[in-house]
CSV table of C-alpha atoms in Angstrom, one decimal:
chain,number,residue,atom,x,y,z
A,1,MET,CA,9.7,-44.4,16.8
A,2,GLY,CA,7.0,-43.2,14.3
A,3,GLU,CA,7.9,-41.4,11.1
A,4,LEU,CA,7.8,-37.7,11.0
A,5,GLN,CA,4.6,-36.5,9.5
A,6,LEU,CA,4.9,-33.5,7.3
A,7,PRO,CA,1.9,-31.2,7.0
A,8,ALA,CA,-0.2,-31.6,3.8
A,9,ILE,CA,0.4,-28.9,1.2
A,10,ASP,CA,-2.1,-27.9,-1.4
A,11,TYR,CA,0.3,-26.5,-4.2
A,12,GLY,CA,-2.7,-25.4,-6.3
A,13,ALA,CA,-3.8,-23.0,-3.5
A,14,LEU,CA,-0.3,-21.8,-3.1
A,15,ALA,CA,0.4,-21.4,-6.8
A,16,PRO,CA,-0.1,-17.6,-7.1
A,17,MET,CA,2.6,-17.0,-4.4
A,18,LEU,CA,4.9,-19.7,-5.8
A,19,ILE,CA,4.7,-18.2,-9.3
A,20,LEU,CA,5.8,-14.8,-8.0
A,21,PHE,CA,8.6,-16.1,-5.8
A,22,GLY,CA,9.8,-18.3,-8.7
A,23,ALA,CA,9.8,-15.3,-11.1
A,24,ALA,CA,11.7,-13.2,-8.5
A,25,CYS,CA,14.4,-16.0,-8.4
A,26,LEU,CA,14.5,-16.1,-12.2
A,27,GLY,CA,14.9,-12.3,-12.2
A,28,VAL,CA,18.0,-12.7,-10.1
A,29,LEU,CA,19.4,-15.1,-12.6
A,30,VAL,CA,18.5,-12.7,-15.4
A,31,GLU,CA,20.7,-10.1,-13.7
A,32,VAL,CA,23.7,-12.4,-14.0
A,33,LEU,CA,23.1,-14.0,-17.4
A,34,VAL,CA,21.4,-11.4,-19.7
A,35,PRO,CA,23.4,-8.5,-21.2
A,36,ARG,CA,22.8,-5.2,-19.6
A,37,LYS,CA,21.3,-3.5,-22.7
A,38,ALA,CA,18.5,-6.2,-23.0
A,39,ARG,CA,18.0,-6.7,-19.3
A,40,ASN,CA,15.2,-4.1,-18.8
A,41,GLY,CA,12.9,-5.5,-21.4
A,42,VAL,CA,13.4,-9.1,-20.3
A,43,GLN,CA,12.9,-8.2,-16.6
A,44,LEU,CA,9.8,-6.2,-17.3
A,45,ALA,CA,8.3,-8.9,-19.5
A,46,LEU,CA,9.1,-11.6,-16.9
A,47,SER,CA,7.6,-9.7,-14.0
A,48,LEU,CA,4.4,-8.8,-15.9
A,49,VAL,CA,4.0,-12.4,-17.2
A,50,ALA,CA,4.4,-13.7,-13.6
A,51,VAL,CA,1.8,-11.3,-12.3
A,52,VAL,CA,-0.7,-12.2,-15.0
A,53,ALA,CA,-0.1,-15.9,-14.4
A,54,ALA,CA,-0.5,-15.5,-10.6
A,55,LEU,CA,-3.7,-13.6,-11.2
A,56,VAL,CA,-5.0,-16.4,-13.4
A,57,ALA,CA,-4.1,-18.9,-10.6
A,58,VAL,CA,-6.1,-16.7,-8.1
A,59,VAL,CA,-9.1,-16.7,-10.4
A,60,LEU,CA,-8.9,-20.5,-10.8
A,61,GLN,CA,-8.9,-20.8,-7.0
A,62,ARG,CA,-11.8,-18.5,-6.4
A,63,ASP,CA,-14.0,-21.2,-4.9
A,64,THR,CA,-11.2,-22.7,-2.7
A,65,ARG,CA,-11.8,-22.4,1.1
A,66,ILE,CA,-9.0,-24.3,2.9
A,67,THR,CA,-6.1,-23.9,5.2
A,68,THR,CA,-2.8,-25.5,4.1
A,69,ILE,CA,0.8,-26.1,5.3
A,70,GLY,CA,-0.4,-27.2,8.7
A,71,GLY,CA,-2.9,-24.4,8.9
A,72,ALA,CA,-0.2,-21.7,8.4
A,73,VAL,CA,-1.9,-20.3,5.3
A,74,ALA,CA,-5.6,-19.7,4.8
A,75,ILE,CA,-7.0,-19.6,1.3
A,76,ASP,CA,-10.5,-18.0,1.6
A,77,GLY,CA,-12.6,-15.3,0.2
A,78,PRO,CA,-10.8,-12.3,1.7
A,79,SER,CA,-7.3,-13.6,1.0
A,80,LEU,CA,-8.1,-14.4,-2.6
A,81,PHE,CA,-9.8,-11.0,-3.2
A,82,LEU,CA,-6.9,-9.2,-1.6
A,83,GLN,CA,-4.3,-11.2,-3.5
A,84,GLY,CA,-6.1,-10.4,-6.7
A,85,ALA,CA,-6.1,-6.7,-5.7
A,86,ILE,CA,-2.4,-6.8,-5.0
A,87,LEU,CA,-1.7,-8.4,-8.3
A,88,VAL,CA,-3.8,-6.0,-10.4
A,89,LEU,CA,-2.4,-2.9,-8.6
A,90,GLY,CA,1.1,-4.5,-8.7
A,91,ALA,CA,0.8,-4.9,-12.5
A,92,VAL,CA,-0.1,-1.2,-12.9
A,93,SER,CA,2.8,-0.3,-10.6
A,94,LEU,CA,5.2,-2.3,-12.8
A,95,LEU,CA,4.2,-0.3,-15.8
A,96,LEU,CA,5.3,2.9,-13.9
A,97,ILE,CA,8.5,1.1,-12.7
A,98,GLY,CA,9.3,0.0,-16.3
A,99,GLU,CA,8.9,3.4,-17.9
A,100,ARG,CA,12.2,4.6,-19.4
A,101,SER,CA,11.2,7.2,-22.0
A,102,ILE,CA,10.1,10.1,-19.8
A,103,GLU,CA,13.6,10.4,-18.3
A,104,LYS,CA,16.6,9.1,-20.1
A,105,GLY,CA,17.6,5.9,-18.2
A,106,GLY,CA,14.5,5.8,-16.1
A,107,ALA,CA,13.7,6.8,-12.5
A,108,PHE,CA,16.2,4.5,-10.9
A,109,VAL,CA,19.9,5.0,-10.4
A,110,SER,CA,22.3,2.8,-12.4
A,111,GLN,CA,24.5,1.8,-9.4
A,112,ALA,CA,23.4,2.5,-5.9
A,113,ALA,CA,26.8,2.0,-4.3
A,114,ILE,CA,28.4,5.0,-6.1
A,115,THR,CA,29.1,7.9,-3.7
A,116,VAL,CA,26.5,10.6,-4.0
A,117,GLY,CA,27.8,13.8,-5.7
A,118,SER,CA,30.9,12.1,-7.2
A,119,GLU,CA,31.8,12.4,-10.9
A,120,LYS,CA,30.5,8.9,-11.5
A,121,ASP,CA,27.3,9.7,-9.8
A,122,LEU,CA,26.8,12.8,-12.0
A,123,ARG,CA,27.5,10.8,-15.1
A,124,GLN,CA,25.0,8.1,-14.3
A,125,ALA,CA,22.4,10.7,-13.4
A,126,GLY,CA,22.8,12.0,-16.9
A,127,GLY,CA,21.3,9.0,-18.5
A,128,ALA,CA,23.0,5.7,-17.7
A,129,PRO,CA,20.6,2.8,-17.9
A,130,GLY,CA,18.6,2.4,-14.6
A,131,ALA,CA,19.0,-0.5,-12.3
A,132,THR,CA,17.0,-3.6,-13.3
A,133,GLU,CA,17.3,-5.2,-9.9
A,134,VAL,CA,14.0,-3.3,-9.1
A,135,TYR,CA,12.0,-6.0,-10.9
A,136,PRO,CA,12.9,-9.1,-8.8
A,137,LEU,CA,12.7,-6.9,-5.7
A,138,THR,CA,9.2,-5.9,-6.7
A,139,SER,CA,8.3,-9.5,-7.4
A,140,PHE,CA,9.6,-10.6,-4.0
A,141,ALA,CA,7.6,-7.7,-2.4
A,142,LEU,CA,4.4,-8.7,-4.2
A,143,GLY,CA,4.9,-12.4,-3.1
A,144,GLY,CA,5.4,-11.4,0.5
A,145,MET,CA,2.3,-9.2,0.4
A,146,MET,CA,0.2,-12.1,-0.9
A,147,LEU,CA,1.5,-14.3,1.8
A,148,PHE,CA,0.9,-11.6,4.4
A,149,VAL,CA,-2.9,-11.3,3.7
A,150,ALA,CA,-3.2,-15.2,3.7
A,151,ALA,CA,-1.2,-15.9,6.8
A,152,ASN,CA,-3.1,-17.9,9.3
A,153,ASP,CA,-0.6,-18.0,12.1
A,154,LEU,CA,1.4,-15.2,13.6
A,155,LEU,CA,4.9,-16.5,12.8
A,156,THR,CA,4.0,-16.9,9.1
A,157,MET,CA,2.6,-13.4,9.2
A,158,PHE,CA,5.9,-12.1,10.6
A,159,VAL,CA,8.0,-13.9,7.9
A,160,ALA,CA,5.7,-12.5,5.2
A,161,LEU,CA,6.1,-9.0,6.8
A,162,GLU,CA,9.8,-9.2,6.4
A,163,VAL,CA,9.7,-10.7,2.9
A,164,PHE,CA,7.9,-7.7,1.5
A,165,SER,CA,9.4,-5.1,3.8
A,166,LEU,CA,13.1,-5.7,3.0
A,167,PRO,CA,12.8,-5.2,-0.8
A,168,LEU,CA,10.8,-2.0,-0.1
A,169,TYR,CA,13.7,-0.6,2.0
A,170,LEU,CA,16.1,-1.2,-0.9
A,171,LEU,CA,13.7,0.2,-3.6
A,172,CYS,CA,13.3,3.4,-1.6
A,173,ALA,CA,17.1,4.1,-1.9
A,174,LEU,CA,17.3,3.8,-5.7
A,175,ALA,CA,16.2,7.2,-7.0
A,176,ARG,CA,18.2,8.6,-9.9
A,177,ARG,CA,17.7,12.2,-8.7
A,178,ARG,CA,17.9,13.6,-5.2
A,179,ARG,CA,20.0,10.7,-4.1
A,180,LEU,CA,20.7,11.8,-0.6
A,181,LEU,CA,17.0,12.4,0.0
A,182,SER,CA,16.3,8.9,-1.3
A,183,GLN,CA,18.9,7.3,0.8
A,184,GLU,CA,17.7,9.2,3.9
A,185,ALA,CA,14.1,8.0,3.2
A,186,ALA,CA,15.3,4.4,2.9
A,187,LEU,CA,17.3,4.6,6.1
A,188,LYS,CA,14.4,6.1,8.1
A,189,TYR,CA,12.0,3.5,6.7
A,190,PHE,CA,14.4,0.7,7.5
A,191,LEU,CA,15.1,1.8,11.1
A,192,LEU,CA,11.5,2.5,12.0
A,193,GLY,CA,10.3,-0.6,10.2
A,194,SER,CA,12.8,-2.7,12.1
A,195,TYR,CA,11.4,-1.3,15.4
A,196,ALA,CA,7.9,-2.1,14.2
A,197,SER,CA,8.9,-5.6,13.3
A,198,ALA,CA,10.4,-6.1,16.7
A,199,PHE,CA,7.2,-5.0,18.4
A,200,PHE,CA,5.3,-7.4,16.3
A,201,LEU,CA,7.6,-10.3,17.2
A,202,PHE,CA,7.4,-9.5,20.9
A,203,GLY,CA,3.6,-9.4,20.6
A,204,VAL,CA,3.7,-12.9,19.0
A,205,ALA,CA,5.7,-14.1,22.0
A,206,PHE,CA,3.1,-12.7,24.5
A,207,ILE,CA,0.2,-14.2,22.5
A,208,TYR,CA,2.0,-17.6,22.4
A,209,GLY,CA,2.3,-17.4,26.2
A,210,PHE,CA,-1.4,-16.6,26.5
A,211,ALA,CA,-2.9,-19.0,23.9
A,212,GLY,CA,-0.3,-21.8,23.9
A,213,GLY,CA,-0.1,-21.6,20.1
A,214,ILE,CA,0.3,-19.1,17.3
A,215,ARG,CA,-2.4,-20.2,14.8
A,216,LEU,CA,-5.2,-17.7,14.7
A,217,GLU,CA,-7.8,-20.3,15.6
A,218,ASN,CA,-5.8,-21.1,18.8
A,219,VAL,CA,-5.8,-17.5,19.7
A,220,GLN,CA,-9.5,-17.2,19.0
A,221,ALA,CA,-10.2,-20.2,21.3
A,222,ALA,CA,-8.0,-18.9,24.0
A,223,VAL,CA,-9.7,-15.5,23.9
A,224,ALA,CA,-13.2,-17.1,24.1
A,225,ASN,CA,-12.1,-19.3,27.1
A,226,PRO,CA,-9.0,-17.8,28.7
A,227,GLN,CA,-6.8,-20.1,30.8
A,228,ARG,CA,-3.9,-17.7,31.5
A,229,SER,CA,-3.5,-14.1,32.6
A,230,GLN,CA,-5.2,-11.7,30.3
A,231,VAL,CA,-2.3,-9.3,30.8
A,232,LEU,CA,-0.5,-11.5,28.2
A,233,LEU,CA,-3.4,-11.1,25.8
A,234,TYR,CA,-3.6,-7.3,26.0
A,235,ALA,CA,0.2,-6.8,25.9
A,236,GLY,CA,0.5,-9.1,23.0
A,237,PHE,CA,-2.4,-7.6,21.1
A,238,GLY,CA,-1.0,-4.1,21.7
A,239,LEU,CA,2.5,-5.0,20.4
A,240,ILE,CA,1.1,-6.8,17.3
A,241,ALA,CA,-1.2,-3.8,16.6
A,242,ILE,CA,1.8,-1.5,16.6
A,243,GLY,CA,3.6,-3.5,13.9
A,244,LEU,CA,0.5,-3.6,11.7
A,245,LEU,CA,-0.5,0.1,12.3
A,246,PHE,CA,3.0,1.1,11.3
A,247,LYS,CA,2.6,-0.6,7.9
A,248,ALA,CA,-0.8,0.9,7.5
A,249,ALA,CA,0.5,4.4,8.3
A,250,LEU,CA,-1.9,5.1,11.2
A,251,ALA,CA,-1.1,7.8,13.7
A,252,PRO,CA,1.0,8.0,15.8
A,253,PHE,CA,3.0,5.4,13.8
A,254,HIS,CA,2.8,7.4,10.6
A,255,VAL,CA,5.9,9.6,10.9
A,256,TRP,CA,7.9,7.7,8.3
A,257,THR,CA,5.3,8.2,5.6
A,258,PRO,CA,5.9,11.8,4.4
A,259,ASP,CA,9.7,11.5,4.3
A,260,VAL,CA,9.6,8.1,2.5
A,261,TYR,CA,6.9,9.1,0.0
A,262,GLN,CA,8.9,12.2,-0.9
A,263,GLY,CA,12.4,10.6,-1.1
A,264,ALA,CA,11.6,7.3,-2.8
A,265,PRO,CA,11.5,7.1,-6.6
A,266,THR,CA,7.9,8.1,-7.6
A,267,PRO,CA,7.1,4.7,-9.1
A,268,VAL,CA,8.1,3.0,-5.8
A,269,THR,CA,6.0,5.6,-3.9
A,270,ALA,CA,3.0,4.7,-6.1
A,271,PHE,CA,3.6,1.0,-5.5
A,272,MET,CA,3.8,1.4,-1.8
A,273,ALA,CA,0.8,3.7,-1.6
A,274,ALA,CA,-1.4,1.2,-3.5
A,275,CYS,CA,-0.1,-2.3,-2.7
A,276,THR,CA,1.4,-1.9,0.8
A,277,LYS,CA,-1.8,-0.5,2.1
A,278,VAL,CA,-3.8,-3.5,0.7
A,279,ALA,CA,-1.4,-5.9,2.4
A,280,ALA,CA,-1.4,-4.0,5.8
A,281,PHE,CA,-5.1,-3.7,6.0
A,282,GLY,CA,-5.6,-7.3,4.8
A,283,ALA,CA,-3.5,-8.6,7.7
A,284,LEU,CA,-5.2,-6.3,10.1
A,285,LEU,CA,-8.7,-7.5,9.0
A,286,ARG,CA,-7.6,-11.1,9.5
A,287,ILE,CA,-6.1,-10.4,13.0
A,288,LEU,CA,-9.2,-8.5,14.2
A,289,TYR,CA,-11.9,-10.5,12.6
A,290,VAL,CA,-10.5,-14.0,13.3
A,291,ALA,CA,-8.1,-14.0,16.2
A,292,PHE,CA,-9.3,-11.2,18.5
A,293,ALA,CA,-13.0,-10.8,17.6
A,294,GLY,CA,-13.9,-12.0,21.1
A,295,VAL,CA,-12.4,-8.8,22.7
A,296,GLN,CA,-13.7,-6.4,20.1
A,297,TRP,CA,-15.5,-4.3,22.8
A,298,ASP,CA,-12.1,-3.8,24.4
A,299,PHE,CA,-10.1,-2.7,21.3
A,300,GLN,CA,-12.8,-0.8,19.4
A,301,PRO,CA,-12.6,2.3,21.6
A,302,VAL,CA,-8.8,2.3,21.5
A,303,LEU,CA,-8.4,1.7,17.7
A,304,GLY,CA,-11.3,4.1,17.1
A,305,THR,CA,-9.4,6.8,18.9
A,306,ILE,CA,-6.4,6.0,16.7
A,307,ALA,CA,-8.6,6.2,13.6
A,308,VAL,CA,-9.9,9.7,14.6
A,309,LEU,CA,-6.4,10.9,15.4
A,310,THR,CA,-5.2,9.5,12.0
A,311,MET,CA,-7.9,11.2,10.1
A,312,PHE,CA,-7.3,14.6,11.7
A,313,VAL,CA,-3.5,14.4,11.6
A,314,GLY,CA,-3.6,13.5,7.9
A,315,ALA,CA,-6.2,16.2,7.0
A,316,ILE,CA,-4.7,19.1,9.1
A,317,LEU,CA,-1.0,18.5,8.2
A,318,ALA,CA,-1.9,18.1,4.5
A,319,VAL,CA,-3.1,21.7,4.5
A,320,THR,CA,0.4,22.9,5.5
A,321,GLN,CA,2.4,21.0,2.8
A,322,THR,CA,4.2,22.7,-0.1
A,323,ASP,CA,5.4,19.5,-1.8
A,324,LEU,CA,2.9,17.4,-3.7
A,325,LYS,CA,4.4,14.0,-2.8
A,326,ARG,CA,4.2,15.0,0.9
A,327,LEU,CA,0.7,16.2,0.4
A,328,LEU,CA,-0.3,12.9,-1.0
A,329,ALA,CA,1.5,11.2,1.9
A,330,TYR,CA,-0.7,13.0,4.4
A,331,SER,CA,-3.7,12.2,2.2
A,332,SER,CA,-2.7,8.6,2.4
A,333,ILE,CA,-2.5,8.8,6.2
A,334,ALA,CA,-6.0,10.3,6.4
A,335,ASN,CA,-7.3,7.6,4.1
A,336,ALA,CA,-5.9,5.0,6.4
A,337,GLY,CA,-8.1,6.5,9.1
A,338,TYR,CA,-11.1,6.2,6.8
A,339,LEU,CA,-10.2,2.6,6.1
A,340,MET,CA,-10.0,2.0,9.9
A,341,VAL,CA,-13.5,3.2,10.3
A,342,GLY,CA,-14.7,0.4,8.0
A,343,VAL,CA,-12.5,-2.2,9.8
A,344,LEU,CA,-13.9,-1.3,13.2
A,345,ALA,CA,-17.5,-1.9,12.0
A,346,MET,CA,-16.7,-5.5,12.8
A,347,ASN,CA,-19.4,-6.9,10.5
A,348,GLU,CA,-19.6,-8.3,7.0
A,349,GLU,CA,-20.4,-4.9,5.6
A,350,GLY,CA,-17.3,-3.5,7.2
A,351,LEU,CA,-15.1,-6.2,5.7
A,352,ALA,CA,-16.6,-5.8,2.2
A,353,SER,CA,-16.5,-2.0,2.2
A,354,THR,CA,-12.9,-2.0,3.4
A,355,MET,CA,-11.8,-4.3,0.6
A,356,PHE,CA,-13.7,-2.1,-1.9
A,357,TYR,CA,-12.0,1.0,-0.5
A,358,LEU,CA,-8.6,-0.5,-0.9
A,359,VAL,CA,-9.0,-1.2,-4.6
A,360,ALA,CA,-10.6,2.1,-5.4
A,361,TYR,CA,-8.0,4.1,-3.5
A,362,GLY,CA,-5.2,2.0,-5.1
A,363,PHE,CA,-6.2,2.9,-8.6
A,364,SER,CA,-6.7,6.6,-7.8
A,365,VAL,CA,-3.3,7.0,-6.1
A,366,LEU,CA,-1.5,5.2,-8.9
A,367,ALA,CA,-3.0,7.7,-11.4
A,368,ALA,CA,-2.0,10.6,-9.1
A,369,PHE,CA,1.7,9.6,-9.0
A,370,ALA,CA,1.7,8.8,-12.7
A,371,ILE,CA,0.7,12.4,-13.3
A,372,ILE,CA,3.4,13.8,-10.9
A,373,SER,CA,6.1,11.9,-12.8
A,374,LEU,CA,5.2,13.8,-16.0
A,375,VAL,CA,5.8,17.4,-14.6
A,376,ARG,CA,9.5,17.9,-14.9
A,377,ASP,CA,12.4,20.4,-15.2
A,378,ALA,CA,16.1,20.0,-15.7
A,379,ASP,CA,16.5,18.7,-12.1
A,380,GLY,CA,13.8,16.0,-12.5
A,381,GLU,CA,10.3,16.0,-11.1
A,382,ALA,CA,8.9,19.4,-10.1
A,383,THR,CA,6.9,18.5,-7.0
A,384,HIS,CA,6.9,21.9,-5.2
A,385,LEU,CA,3.4,23.4,-5.3
A,386,SER,CA,4.6,26.7,-6.6
A,387,ARG,CA,5.9,25.1,-9.7
A,388,TRP,CA,2.5,23.8,-10.6
A,389,ALA,CA,1.0,27.4,-10.9
A,390,GLY,CA,-0.5,27.8,-14.4
A,391,ILE,CA,-0.1,24.1,-15.4
A,392,GLY,CA,-3.7,24.2,-16.6
A,393,ARG,CA,-2.7,26.9,-19.2
A,394,LYS,CA,0.3,24.9,-20.5
A,395,SER,CA,-1.3,21.4,-20.4
A,396,PRO,CA,-5.1,21.5,-20.0
A,397,LEU,CA,-5.5,17.7,-20.5
A,398,LEU,CA,-3.0,16.8,-17.7
A,399,ALA,CA,-4.4,19.5,-15.4
A,400,ALA,CA,-8.0,18.3,-16.0
A,401,THR,CA,-7.0,14.7,-15.3
A,402,PHE,CA,-5.2,15.6,-12.1
A,403,THR,CA,-8.2,17.8,-11.1
A,404,PHE,CA,-10.5,14.8,-11.5
A,405,VAL,CA,-8.2,12.5,-9.4
A,406,LEU,CA,-8.0,15.1,-6.7
A,407,LEU,CA,-11.7,15.5,-6.6
A,408,ALA,CA,-12.0,11.8,-6.3
A,409,PHE,CA,-9.7,11.9,-3.2
A,410,ALA,CA,-11.9,14.6,-1.8
A,411,GLY,CA,-15.0,12.3,-2.2
A,412,ILE,CA,-16.9,14.2,-4.8
A,413,PRO,CA,-20.0,12.2,-6.0
A,414,MET,CA,-19.7,10.1,-9.2
A,415,THR,CA,-16.1,9.2,-8.3
A,416,SER,CA,-14.7,6.1,-6.6
A,417,GLY,CA,-13.7,8.2,-3.6
A,418,PHE,CA,-17.3,9.1,-2.8
A,419,MET,CA,-18.5,5.5,-3.1
A,420,SER,CA,-15.6,4.3,-0.9
A,421,LYS,CA,-16.3,6.7,1.9
A,422,PHE,CA,-20.1,6.1,1.6
A,423,ALA,CA,-19.5,2.3,1.9
A,424,VAL,CA,-17.2,2.4,4.9
A,425,PHE,CA,-19.3,5.0,6.7
A,426,GLY,CA,-22.5,3.1,6.1
A,427,ALA,CA,-20.9,-0.1,7.4
A,428,ALA,CA,-19.7,1.8,10.5
A,429,ILE,CA,-23.2,3.1,11.2
A,430,GLU,CA,-24.5,-0.4,10.8
A,431,GLY,CA,-21.9,-1.6,13.3
A,432,GLY,CA,-22.8,1.0,15.9
A,433,GLN,CA,-19.7,3.2,15.3
A,434,THR,CA,-21.6,6.4,14.4
A,435,TRP,CA,-19.2,8.6,16.4
A,436,LEU,CA,-16.4,7.5,14.0
A,437,VAL,CA,-18.5,8.5,11.0
A,438,ILE,CA,-19.1,12.0,12.4
A,439,PHE,CA,-15.4,12.6,12.8
A,440,GLY,CA,-14.8,11.1,9.4
A,441,VAL,CA,-17.2,13.5,7.7
A,442,ILE,CA,-15.6,16.5,9.5
A,443,SER,CA,-12.0,15.4,8.6
A,444,SER,CA,-13.1,14.8,4.9
A,445,MET,CA,-14.3,18.4,4.7
A,446,LEU,CA,-10.9,19.6,6.1
A,447,LEU,CA,-9.0,17.4,3.7
A,448,ALA,CA,-10.8,18.8,0.7
A,449,PHE,CA,-9.1,22.2,1.2
A,450,PRO,CA,-5.5,21.1,0.1
A,451,TYR,CA,-6.9,19.3,-2.9
A,452,LEU,CA,-8.9,22.3,-4.0
A,453,ARG,CA,-5.9,24.6,-3.4
A,454,VAL,CA,-3.9,22.6,-5.9
A,455,VAL,CA,-6.8,22.8,-8.4
A,456,VAL,CA,-7.0,26.6,-8.0
A,457,LEU,CA,-3.3,26.9,-8.4
A,458,MET,CA,-3.3,24.9,-11.6
A,459,TRP,CA,-6.2,26.7,-13.3
A,460,LEU,CA,-6.4,30.3,-11.9
A,461,SER,CA,-2.7,31.2,-11.6
A,462,GLU,CA,-0.6,32.5,-14.5
A,463,PRO,CA,2.3,30.3,-15.6
A,464,GLY,CA,5.6,31.8,-14.8
A,465,GLU,CA,9.2,31.5,-16.1
A,466,THR,CA,9.8,28.6,-13.6
A,467,THR,CA,6.7,26.7,-14.6
A,468,PRO,CA,8.1,23.3,-15.6
A,469,ALA,CA,7.4,21.4,-18.9
A,470,VAL,CA,5.0,18.6,-19.1
A,471,SER,CA,6.5,15.4,-20.6
A,472,ILE,CA,4.7,13.4,-23.1
A,473,PRO,CA,3.8,10.1,-21.3
A,474,GLY,CA,5.4,7.0,-22.6
A,475,PHE,CA,3.3,4.0,-23.5
A,476,LEU,CA,3.7,2.3,-20.1
A,477,THR,CA,2.9,5.5,-18.1
A,478,ALA,CA,0.0,6.3,-20.4
A,479,THR,CA,-1.4,2.8,-19.9
A,480,ALA,CA,-1.1,3.0,-16.1
A,481,LEU,CA,-2.6,6.5,-16.0
A,482,GLY,CA,-5.5,5.4,-18.2
A,483,LEU,CA,-6.3,2.4,-16.1
A,484,GLY,CA,-6.2,4.4,-12.9
A,485,VAL,CA,-8.6,7.1,-14.3
A,486,ILE,CA,-10.9,4.6,-15.9
A,487,ALA,CA,-11.2,2.6,-12.6
A,488,THR,CA,-11.8,5.8,-10.7
A,489,VAL,CA,-14.7,6.7,-13.0
A,490,ALA,CA,-16.1,3.2,-13.2
A,491,LEU,CA,-16.1,2.5,-9.5
A,492,GLY,CA,-17.8,5.8,-8.9
A,493,VAL,CA,-20.5,5.4,-11.6
A,494,ALA,CA,-21.0,1.6,-11.5
A,495,PRO,CA,-19.6,0.2,-8.2
A,496,ASP,CA,-22.0,-2.7,-7.9
A,497,PRO,CA,-20.0,-5.4,-9.6
A,498,LEU,CA,-17.0,-4.9,-7.3
A,499,LEU,CA,-19.2,-4.4,-4.3
A,500,GLU,CA,-20.9,-7.7,-5.0
A,501,LEU,CA,-17.5,-9.4,-5.4
A,502,THR,CA,-16.4,-8.1,-2.0
A,503,GLU,CA,-19.6,-9.3,-0.5
A,504,GLN,CA,-19.2,-12.8,-2.0
A,505,ALA,CA,-15.6,-12.8,-0.7
A,506,GLY,CA,-16.5,-11.6,2.8
A,507,GLN,CA,-16.1,-14.7,4.9
A,508,PHE,CA,-12.9,-15.9,6.6
A,509,VAL,CA,-12.0,-19.6,7.0
A,510,ARG,CA,-11.8,-20.4,10.7
């Protein structure tokens, strides 16, 4: 009998992911070995150092174009760019997660297992040190996202999906304030996410039956020259699409988004809005552009209809919202529709513009949630729209910054939001999807209304007795907010460097 041949592994190509998973494991040890008082600083430093080291490793691998671990992982232009985007946005998210000066003890509960409303719960809500388990959980999630965008076979993609989803379910339940709302959000996310994962796995089984393998190149070859019933192909593709569309928050698989965004701790909401969207669309791009490109004429009308539905669901329901976090949730849903317009261009311009959009939107949404975390009263963050009346009179600088971010979401020229939409709409027209652009422009005009309503409320309303105070941002929040605003300005005024980088990265390894 011959010896078992293990697949060759390029550890240099895998270094960014290995660094993050290693840091997450070290973070678990820190929870056991380091005294509680010193734990937050140690964990934050460890997580940030790991993210920076992983980013350096990504930069060093920028010219690598290989598949490794028996073809299970592809290191190519899109995966390296998306991994870099996840790391940069993840670092900014960690700054928000690490903030402890705005609210005594931080945004996270000290012990999640304590009964909500009990005496112990009230005591820890009054300022007990927040849970530091959030740092290894975030590192595990970031590592899973990086593997997700680089997965070159369907089973590896499923494993990566679970690796980054399970920590997110836990993180959503750890809010210091509004504990029941937070736990309800986590439970909804977990249950619906479990169903989505099951759909994905059933889809993998169908595709294995059709292609005789789970590597994306096997699927691509089977699609080009089918040997088995195409019912297996379309059933498998549909089920896999459900799993990915759920993570990307596209209608009608978006229903978890408003409740989870509202109930989760605001730093976690920011992390999900920025990084999870990059991971979800990164995997969707690889699936559509590599495995199923041969049947694009079949799925483009269906996914195009989903994109239109998503844009209008997000835009119309955003108008009816009275809570800022829910408003931004529906805004995120609408932006997922715009991203889908770029994806469905099915050309190099569509790939590049979608990656540009993901980075630009990520920085803007991080800035928006950083601002929301600063407007507070005795019960915590004041997210109801009525509480923001007259904020422009009490804190002109914060209101001006939030106005700028909202105008960027609306796609006003000289902001990253305008350049993002211009790029994906241009790619869609180039790819023959003009009908999607028409619907996209109409929904963008609708979506501008809720943003402008918030602006009017802040500046043209008189502050009342219930108008909350605006906290002075701590160093970490100020840094995250500054980076988000600077990126929103820079990518609107001078987008060429990032656009060129996306164009250089716009080629999958097959």
